[in-house]
Short mmCIF file of C-alpha atoms and ligand atoms in Angstrom, two decimals:
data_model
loop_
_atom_site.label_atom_id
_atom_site.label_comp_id
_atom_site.label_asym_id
_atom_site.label_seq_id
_atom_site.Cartn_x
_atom_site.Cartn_y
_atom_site.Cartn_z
CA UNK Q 278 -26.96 103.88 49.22
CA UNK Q 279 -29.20 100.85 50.02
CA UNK Q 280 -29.88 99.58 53.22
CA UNK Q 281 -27.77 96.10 52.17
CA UNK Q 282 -24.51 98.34 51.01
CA UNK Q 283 -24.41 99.83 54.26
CA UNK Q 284 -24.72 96.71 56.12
CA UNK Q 285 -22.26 95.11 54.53
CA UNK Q 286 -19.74 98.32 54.75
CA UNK Q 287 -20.16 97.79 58.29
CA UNK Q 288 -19.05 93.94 58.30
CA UNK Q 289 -16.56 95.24 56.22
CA UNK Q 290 -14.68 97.85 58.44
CA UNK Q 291 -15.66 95.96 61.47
CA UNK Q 292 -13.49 93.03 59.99
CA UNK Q 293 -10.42 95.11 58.97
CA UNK Q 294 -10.48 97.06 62.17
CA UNK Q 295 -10.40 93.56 64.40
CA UNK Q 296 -7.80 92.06 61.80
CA UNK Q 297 -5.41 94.81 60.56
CA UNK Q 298 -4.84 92.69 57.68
CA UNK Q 299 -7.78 92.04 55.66
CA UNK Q 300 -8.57 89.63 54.28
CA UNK Q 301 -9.89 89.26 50.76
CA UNK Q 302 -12.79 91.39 50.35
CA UNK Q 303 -14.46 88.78 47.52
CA UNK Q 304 -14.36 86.31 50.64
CA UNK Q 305 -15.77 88.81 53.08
CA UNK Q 306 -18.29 89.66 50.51
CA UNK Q 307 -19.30 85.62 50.16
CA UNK Q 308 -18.95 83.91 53.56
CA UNK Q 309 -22.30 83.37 53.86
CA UNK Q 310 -22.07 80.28 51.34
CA UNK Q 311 -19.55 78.49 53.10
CA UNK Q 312 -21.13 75.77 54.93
CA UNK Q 313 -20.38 74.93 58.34
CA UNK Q 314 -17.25 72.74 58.27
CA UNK Q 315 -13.74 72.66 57.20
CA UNK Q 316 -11.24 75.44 55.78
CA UNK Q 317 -8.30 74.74 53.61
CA UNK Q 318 -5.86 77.63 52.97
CA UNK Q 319 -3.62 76.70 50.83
CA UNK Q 320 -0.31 79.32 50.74
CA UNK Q 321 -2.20 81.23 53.07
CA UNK Q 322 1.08 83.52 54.13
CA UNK Q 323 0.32 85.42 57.17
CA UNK Q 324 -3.28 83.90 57.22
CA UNK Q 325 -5.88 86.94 57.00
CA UNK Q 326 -7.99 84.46 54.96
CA UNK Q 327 -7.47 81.40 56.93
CA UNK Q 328 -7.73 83.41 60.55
CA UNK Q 329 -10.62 85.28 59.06
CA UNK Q 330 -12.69 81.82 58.47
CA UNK Q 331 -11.36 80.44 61.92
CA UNK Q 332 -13.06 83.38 63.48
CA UNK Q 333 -15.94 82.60 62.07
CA UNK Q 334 -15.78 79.12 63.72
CA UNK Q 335 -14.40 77.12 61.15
CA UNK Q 336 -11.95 74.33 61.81
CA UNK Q 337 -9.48 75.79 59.71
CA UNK Q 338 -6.03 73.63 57.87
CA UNK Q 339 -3.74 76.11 55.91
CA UNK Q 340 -0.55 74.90 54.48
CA UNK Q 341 2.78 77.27 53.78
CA UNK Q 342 6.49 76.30 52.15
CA UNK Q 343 7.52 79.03 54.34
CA UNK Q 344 8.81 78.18 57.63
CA UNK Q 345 8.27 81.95 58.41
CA UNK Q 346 4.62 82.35 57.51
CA UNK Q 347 3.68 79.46 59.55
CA UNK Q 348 5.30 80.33 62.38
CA UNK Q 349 3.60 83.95 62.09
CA UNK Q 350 0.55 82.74 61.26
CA UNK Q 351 0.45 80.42 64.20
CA UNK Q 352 1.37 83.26 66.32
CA UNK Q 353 -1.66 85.46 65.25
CA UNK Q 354 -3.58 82.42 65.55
CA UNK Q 355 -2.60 82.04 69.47
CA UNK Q 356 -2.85 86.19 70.07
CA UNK Q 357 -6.85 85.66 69.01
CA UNK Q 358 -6.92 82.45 71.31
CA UNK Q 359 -7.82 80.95 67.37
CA UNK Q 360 -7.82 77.05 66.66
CA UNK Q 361 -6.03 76.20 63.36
CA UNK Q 362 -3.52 73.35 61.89
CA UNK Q 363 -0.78 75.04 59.75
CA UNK Q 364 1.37 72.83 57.76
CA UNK Q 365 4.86 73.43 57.02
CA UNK Q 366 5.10 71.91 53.02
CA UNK Q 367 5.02 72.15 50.04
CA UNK Q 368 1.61 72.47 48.66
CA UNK Q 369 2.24 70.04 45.97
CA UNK Q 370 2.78 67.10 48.26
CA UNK Q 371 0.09 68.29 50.74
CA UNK Q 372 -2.75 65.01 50.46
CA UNK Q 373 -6.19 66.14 50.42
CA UNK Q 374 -8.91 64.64 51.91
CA UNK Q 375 -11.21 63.99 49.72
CA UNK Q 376 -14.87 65.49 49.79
CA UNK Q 377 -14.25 66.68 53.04
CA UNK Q 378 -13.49 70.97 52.89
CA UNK Q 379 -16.23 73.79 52.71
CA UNK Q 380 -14.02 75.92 51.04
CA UNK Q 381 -10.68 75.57 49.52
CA UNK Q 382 -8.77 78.96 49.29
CA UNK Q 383 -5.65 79.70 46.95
CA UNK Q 384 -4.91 83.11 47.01
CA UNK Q 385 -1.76 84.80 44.97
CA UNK Q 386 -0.34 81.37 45.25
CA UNK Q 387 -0.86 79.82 42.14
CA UNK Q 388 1.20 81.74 39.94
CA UNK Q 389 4.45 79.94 41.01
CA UNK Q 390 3.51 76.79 38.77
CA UNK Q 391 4.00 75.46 35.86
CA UNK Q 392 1.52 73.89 33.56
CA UNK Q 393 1.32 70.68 35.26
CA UNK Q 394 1.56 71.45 38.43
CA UNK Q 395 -1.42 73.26 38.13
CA UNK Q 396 -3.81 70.55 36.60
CA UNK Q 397 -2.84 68.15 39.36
CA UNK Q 398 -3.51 70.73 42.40
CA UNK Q 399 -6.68 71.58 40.67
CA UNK Q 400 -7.69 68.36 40.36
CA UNK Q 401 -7.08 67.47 44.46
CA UNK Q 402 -8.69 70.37 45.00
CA UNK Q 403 -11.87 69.46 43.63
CA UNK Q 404 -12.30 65.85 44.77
CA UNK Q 405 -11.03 67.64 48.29
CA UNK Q 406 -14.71 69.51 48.24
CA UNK Q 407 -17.49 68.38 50.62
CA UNK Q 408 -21.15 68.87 48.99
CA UNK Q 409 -22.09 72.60 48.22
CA UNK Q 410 -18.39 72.56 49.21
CA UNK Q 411 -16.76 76.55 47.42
CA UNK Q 412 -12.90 77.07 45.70
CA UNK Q 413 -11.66 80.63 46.02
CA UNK Q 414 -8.93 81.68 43.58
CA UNK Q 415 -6.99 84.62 43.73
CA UNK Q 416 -4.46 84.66 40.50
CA UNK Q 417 -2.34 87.26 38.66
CA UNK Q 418 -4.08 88.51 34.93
CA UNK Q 419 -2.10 88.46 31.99
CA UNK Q 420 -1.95 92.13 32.18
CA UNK Q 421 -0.20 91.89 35.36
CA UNK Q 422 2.87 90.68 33.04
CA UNK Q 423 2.87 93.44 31.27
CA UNK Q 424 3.07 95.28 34.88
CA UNK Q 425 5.36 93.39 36.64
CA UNK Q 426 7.32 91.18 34.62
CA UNK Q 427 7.92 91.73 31.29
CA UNK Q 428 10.33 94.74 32.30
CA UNK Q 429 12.51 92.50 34.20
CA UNK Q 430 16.12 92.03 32.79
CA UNK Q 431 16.65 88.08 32.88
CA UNK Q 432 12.91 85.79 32.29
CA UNK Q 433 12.45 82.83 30.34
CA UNK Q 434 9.75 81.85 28.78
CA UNK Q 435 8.74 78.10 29.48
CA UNK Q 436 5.49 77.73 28.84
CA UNK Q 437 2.65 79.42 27.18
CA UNK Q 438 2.09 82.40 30.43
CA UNK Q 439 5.37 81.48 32.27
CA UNK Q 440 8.09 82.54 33.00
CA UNK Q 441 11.20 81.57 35.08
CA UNK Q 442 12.97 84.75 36.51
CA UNK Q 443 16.80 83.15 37.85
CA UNK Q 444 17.47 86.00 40.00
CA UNK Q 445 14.35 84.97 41.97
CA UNK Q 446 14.62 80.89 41.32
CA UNK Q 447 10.84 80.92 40.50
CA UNK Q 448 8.37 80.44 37.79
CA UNK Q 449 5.70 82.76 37.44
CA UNK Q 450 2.51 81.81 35.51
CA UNK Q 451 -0.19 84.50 34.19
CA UNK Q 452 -3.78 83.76 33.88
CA UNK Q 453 -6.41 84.75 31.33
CA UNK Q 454 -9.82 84.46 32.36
CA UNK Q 455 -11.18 81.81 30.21
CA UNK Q 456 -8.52 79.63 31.42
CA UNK Q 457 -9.79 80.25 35.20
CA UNK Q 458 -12.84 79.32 34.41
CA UNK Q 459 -11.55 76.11 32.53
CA UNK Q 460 -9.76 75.09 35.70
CA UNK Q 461 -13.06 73.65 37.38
CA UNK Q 462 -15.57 73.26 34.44
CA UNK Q 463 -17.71 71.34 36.96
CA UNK Q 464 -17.99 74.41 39.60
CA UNK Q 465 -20.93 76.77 39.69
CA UNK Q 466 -19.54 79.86 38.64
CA UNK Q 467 -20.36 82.65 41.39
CA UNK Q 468 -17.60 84.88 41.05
CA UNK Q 469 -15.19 85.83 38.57
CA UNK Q 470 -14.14 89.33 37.62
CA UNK Q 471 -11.07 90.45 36.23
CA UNK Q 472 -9.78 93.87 37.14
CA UNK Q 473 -6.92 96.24 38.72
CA UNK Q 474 -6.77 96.61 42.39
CA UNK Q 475 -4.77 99.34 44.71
CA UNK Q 476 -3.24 98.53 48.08
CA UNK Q 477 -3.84 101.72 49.83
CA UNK Q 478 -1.47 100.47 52.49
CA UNK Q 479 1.60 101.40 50.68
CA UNK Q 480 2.51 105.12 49.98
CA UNK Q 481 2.91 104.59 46.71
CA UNK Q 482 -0.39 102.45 45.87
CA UNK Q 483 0.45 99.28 44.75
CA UNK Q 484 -1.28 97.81 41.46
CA UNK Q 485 -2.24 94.36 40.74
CA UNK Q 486 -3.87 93.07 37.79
CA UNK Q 487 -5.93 90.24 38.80
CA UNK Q 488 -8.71 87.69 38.38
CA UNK Q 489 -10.81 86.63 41.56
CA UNK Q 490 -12.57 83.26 41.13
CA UNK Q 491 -15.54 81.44 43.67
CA UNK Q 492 -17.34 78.44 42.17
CA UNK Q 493 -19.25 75.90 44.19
CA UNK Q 494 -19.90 71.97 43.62
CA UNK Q 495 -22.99 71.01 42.73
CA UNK Q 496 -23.08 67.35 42.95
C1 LIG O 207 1.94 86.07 47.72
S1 LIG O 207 1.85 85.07 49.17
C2 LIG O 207 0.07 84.95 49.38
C3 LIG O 207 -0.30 84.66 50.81
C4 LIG O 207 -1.77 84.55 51.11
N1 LIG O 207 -2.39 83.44 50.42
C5 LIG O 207 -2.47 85.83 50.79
O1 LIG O 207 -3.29 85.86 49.86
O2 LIG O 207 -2.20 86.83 51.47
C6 LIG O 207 2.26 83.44 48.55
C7 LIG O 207 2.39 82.41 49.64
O3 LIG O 207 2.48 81.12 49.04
C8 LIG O 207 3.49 80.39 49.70
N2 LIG O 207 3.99 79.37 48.75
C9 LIG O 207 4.68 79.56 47.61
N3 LIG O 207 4.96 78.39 47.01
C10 LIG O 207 4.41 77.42 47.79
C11 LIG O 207 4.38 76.00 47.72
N4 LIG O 207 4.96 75.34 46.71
N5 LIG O 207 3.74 75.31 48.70
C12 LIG O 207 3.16 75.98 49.73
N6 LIG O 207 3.17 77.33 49.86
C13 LIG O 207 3.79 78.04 48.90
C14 LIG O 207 4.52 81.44 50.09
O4 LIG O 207 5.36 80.98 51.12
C15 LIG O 207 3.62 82.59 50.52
O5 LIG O 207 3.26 82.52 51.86
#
């Protein structure tokens, strides 16, 4: 094992030990790149990515539909004596500033749009980047259809990848990987890997099938 695993290993537990929830490894793994500024979290659920950046001493803006999450998120946020703005909407209707965030984060969010939806998020998200400024993606693989969905007794298919599922009132879309990396053609690509991960926190492991995406502005 080199010297630079080990370190990093150590980060690594450190961070899940202070957190209990970790948060996503790719972004543990990358931190270094985000500049000092701003943190958007976009769907950021009970906040292990957005906390993990406020930590850090980011000012940190996360948005959630969910009543819920923000209110736990908030709460976690005063228990570490943490500085953050959550905002209770919808993420489609959330304005962002332009060129003003060091890193935009949508993780397991973006699945729960359809087609256009999609391009015009992407699009705010971009113009939303300072200089050097980095988007994280976390989105559900095609083969995670296969996994989750497709079994399912009611889904309609609406688009090309998604679905609506009634007995949830949601659309669900599926990514391939060339169509992550056509999302921000203008990005620096730093990270994108396809793959199957295991949450060890559930007795039964539970699989995901899914793409992890970093780029960075250039210009
Ligand atoms: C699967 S959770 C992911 C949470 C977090 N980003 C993470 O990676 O752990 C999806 C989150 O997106 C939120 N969400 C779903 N649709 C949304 C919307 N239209 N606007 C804002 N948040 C939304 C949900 O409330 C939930 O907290």
């Amino acid at each position: 094992m080199t010297t630079q695993n080990k370190a990093w290993i150590e980060e690594y537990q450190k961070v899940v030990v202070n957190w209990g929830i970790e948060p996503d490894w790719v972004l543990m793994r990358y931190h270094q790149l985000v500049s000092q500024g701003p943190v958007l979290d976009l769907g950021m659920g009970n906040g292990r990515n957005a906390l993990f950046f406020a930590e850090l001493g980011h000012a940190v803006d996360c948005v959630d539909v969910s009543k819920t999450w923000v209110k736990k998120c908030q709460e976690r946020a005063k228990a570490k004596n943490l500085q953050m703005t959550a905002y209770n909407v919808d993420l489609r209707s959330f304005e962002i500033p332009k060129r003003h965030y060091s890193l935009i984060i949508a993780s397991k969010v973006l699945q729960f749009f359809i087609k256009s939806d999609i391009k015009a998020l992407v699009e705010k998200m971009y113009h939303g980047l300072a200089r050097r400024g980095l988007i994280y993606l976390q989105v559900f693989s095609l083969e995670e259809f296969e996994y989750y969905l497709k079994h399912k007794r009611e889904i309609h298919l609406v688009e090309p990848n998604t679905y609506y599922v009634p007995k949830y009132k949601l659309h669900y879309h599926f990514y391939t990987k060339e169509e992550v990396l056509s999302l921000f053609p203008k990005l620096k690509v730093i990270h994108c890997v396809e793959g199957l991960e295991s949450d060890l926190r559930f007795k039964k492991p539970r699989k995901e099938w899914i793409i992890n995406f970093l780029g960075q502005r250039i210009r």
